[in-house]
Amino acid sequence: MSSHSQHHYFAGLDLQDKRVVVVGAGTVAQRRIPRLLKAGARIEVVSPEATPAVEGMAESGELVWHRRPYDSGDLDGAWYAVACTSDSEVNARVVAEAEQDRVFCVRADDAARGTAVTPAVAEHNGLLLGVLGGGDHRRSAVVKEALSEALRTGVIDEHVEPHEPGVALVGGGPGDPDLITVRGRQLLGRADVVITDRLAPRELLEELGQHVEVIDASKIPYGRAANQSVINEMLIDRARAGKFVVRLKGGDPYVYGRGFEELLACVEAGVAVTAVPGITSAFAAPAIGDVPVTHRGVAHEVVVVSGHVGPHDEQSLVDWPALARLNGTLVLMMAVKRIREFADVLLEHGREPSTPVAVVQEGTMQGQRTLRSTLDGIADAVEGAGIEPPAVVVIGAVAGLAPERPA
């Protein structure tokens, strides 16, 4: 490896409103352009052809695409250039002209022959991390990922001041601790108080510092339940006491999570509050159980329905006859205990008895399992298999699309 490729001067470039020329519009350009766009650069791409993604960016006005081969003079007025064609001779010409014009240029096919190199880059909470491996791209990528993970999990704490008092409603995802969002994990790592639910990722609590107050606000179906007004009061009281409070929920805060009630309570009390979306189990559990909620040519609609009250309960807001007439996918949440009632009402109003049904219990968790049956047989199948909450029920043709996995 040449000394040129080993010793680079690391600098951050301010490319806001500055002309950047990218020669080539293949997959390399597709990877490099988004960060240049985020930096505010005025990007011009020179290439006879482009990937659909690059073409889409041109059509949306994010960049200018010159649909022709590279020509001398294309770098006039440029501050930065990227040579990433599939032709090494063209890349060499771009670098030579860039050097003549004193424009720093990255050469994608032979980094040592360019006048600049692209580091392995990651972003974390306003920090931009860049790692140069002296030409060893795999090494720089591995180190970059390790640093990012250390920041995400709090092994490296970049905060110089405690988080401002307030409340964050964080969706923890379907259960697997790896499926919480990056933002959710960041805020959880800065919490003074965590008010958690039974379905929130339990393993994440172990990572909390000893100073963090953990409050169990579990709402167990058909059992004891923490009163919602009490939860609201705890959020407000802790925040007013100068604490940063994370309300950790399973799934998404606003998908049958009563998160919006908590947000309204905080706003009314004058407490700063933010919501962090989470991956809802309505879609994640079926996906992990090999059940797509949509599939091309099979389902054009998905309706997510709460099953916390029966179809004939006066509190029900669901138009079950209308749902029975749909041809698409029904996803039932909190429906296991009343699955016979739901199946019967759909059959009564015209849904075919042979309609495929899949039930995914504890999706993404260690006890995950998938049960498949038909609408007229699902109630007996659930009872016979001993399916218990939490479980997601998927009704529709997509539930019959099980892949043939090798034994």
Tab-separated table of N, CA and C in Angstrom, residues 335-337 339-340 357-359 361 369 371 373 377-388 391 393:
chain	number	residue	atom	x	y	z
A	335	ALA	N	-57.183	-10.223	20.114
A	335	ALA	CA	-58.396	-10.920	19.680
A	335	ALA	C	-58.437	-12.395	20.050
A	336	VAL	N	-57.404	-12.906	20.694
A	336	VAL	CA	-57.322	-14.355	20.927
A	336	VAL	C	-58.481	-14.853	21.776
A	337	LYS	N	-58.788	-14.165	22.853
A	337	LYS	CA	-59.823	-14.645	23.773
A	337	LYS	C	-61.212	-14.650	23.145
A	339	ILE	N	-61.722	-14.973	19.704
A	339	ILE	CA	-61.549	-15.342	18.299
A	339	ILE	C	-62.780	-16.030	17.739
A	340	ARG	N	-63.497	-16.809	18.551
A	340	ARG	CA	-64.699	-17.488	18.036
A	340	ARG	C	-65.781	-16.468	17.684
A	357	VAL	N	-56.412	-18.255	7.656
A	357	VAL	CA	-56.160	-17.470	8.869
A	357	VAL	C	-54.823	-17.922	9.456
A	358	ALA	N	-54.032	-16.963	9.902
A	358	ALA	CA	-52.779	-17.278	10.589
A	358	ALA	C	-52.759	-16.537	11.918
A	359	VAL	N	-52.276	-17.206	12.948
A	359	VAL	CA	-52.128	-16.589	14.262
A	359	VAL	C	-50.653	-16.681	14.651
A	361	GLN	N	-48.140	-16.035	17.593
A	361	GLN	CA	-48.036	-15.791	19.031
A	361	GLN	C	-46.615	-15.371	19.386
A	369	ARG	N	-44.508	-18.693	17.733
A	369	ARG	CA	-45.005	-19.804	16.914
A	369	ARG	C	-46.155	-19.311	16.051
A	371	LEU	N	-49.641	-20.440	13.909
A	371	LEU	CA	-50.708	-21.420	13.707
A	371	LEU	C	-51.498	-21.013	12.465
A	373	SER	N	-54.857	-21.934	9.888
A	373	SER	CA	-56.117	-22.653	9.772
A	373	SER	C	-57.005	-21.902	8.789
A	377	GLY	N	-62.435	-22.798	11.062
A	377	GLY	CA	-61.780	-23.729	11.979
A	377	GLY	C	-60.816	-23.091	12.949
A	378	ILE	N	-60.630	-21.770	12.834
A	378	ILE	CA	-59.581	-21.115	13.620
A	378	ILE	C	-59.862	-21.145	15.112
A	379	ALA	N	-61.111	-21.000	15.525
A	379	ALA	CA	-61.419	-20.970	16.954
A	379	ALA	C	-61.033	-22.282	17.625
A	380	ASP	N	-61.418	-23.405	16.996
A	380	ASP	CA	-61.050	-24.709	17.554
A	380	ASP	C	-59.541	-24.914	17.512
A	381	ALA	N	-58.904	-24.434	16.441
A	381	ALA	CA	-57.453	-24.610	16.307
A	381	ALA	C	-56.709	-23.833	17.389
A	382	VAL	N	-57.150	-22.610	17.663
A	382	VAL	CA	-56.521	-21.795	18.701
A	382	VAL	C	-56.691	-22.444	20.069
A	383	GLU	N	-57.891	-22.940	20.331
A	383	GLU	CA	-58.157	-23.609	21.612
A	383	GLU	C	-57.336	-24.881	21.745
A	384	GLY	N	-57.260	-25.640	20.670
A	384	GLY	CA	-56.516	-26.895	20.714
A	384	GLY	C	-55.021	-26.705	20.863
A	385	ALA	N	-54.503	-25.638	20.293
A	385	ALA	CA	-53.062	-25.386	20.357
A	385	ALA	C	-52.659	-24.624	21.612
A	386	GLY	N	-53.637	-24.171	22.368
A	386	GLY	CA	-53.324	-23.432	23.586
A	386	GLY	C	-52.707	-22.073	23.338
A	387	ILE	N	-53.119	-21.415	22.255
A	387	ILE	CA	-52.594	-20.088	21.940
A	387	ILE	C	-53.062	-19.081	22.987
A	388	GLU	N	-52.126	-18.277	23.474
A	388	GLU	CA	-52.423	-17.258	24.473
A	388	GLU	C	-51.886	-15.910	24.007
A	391	ALA	N	-50.801	-12.256	20.801
A	391	ALA	CA	-50.824	-12.911	19.495
A	391	ALA	C	-51.541	-12.006	18.508
A	393	VAL	N	-53.669	-11.940	14.853
A	393	VAL	CA	-54.459	-12.783	13.962
A	393	VAL	C	-54.535	-12.113	12.592
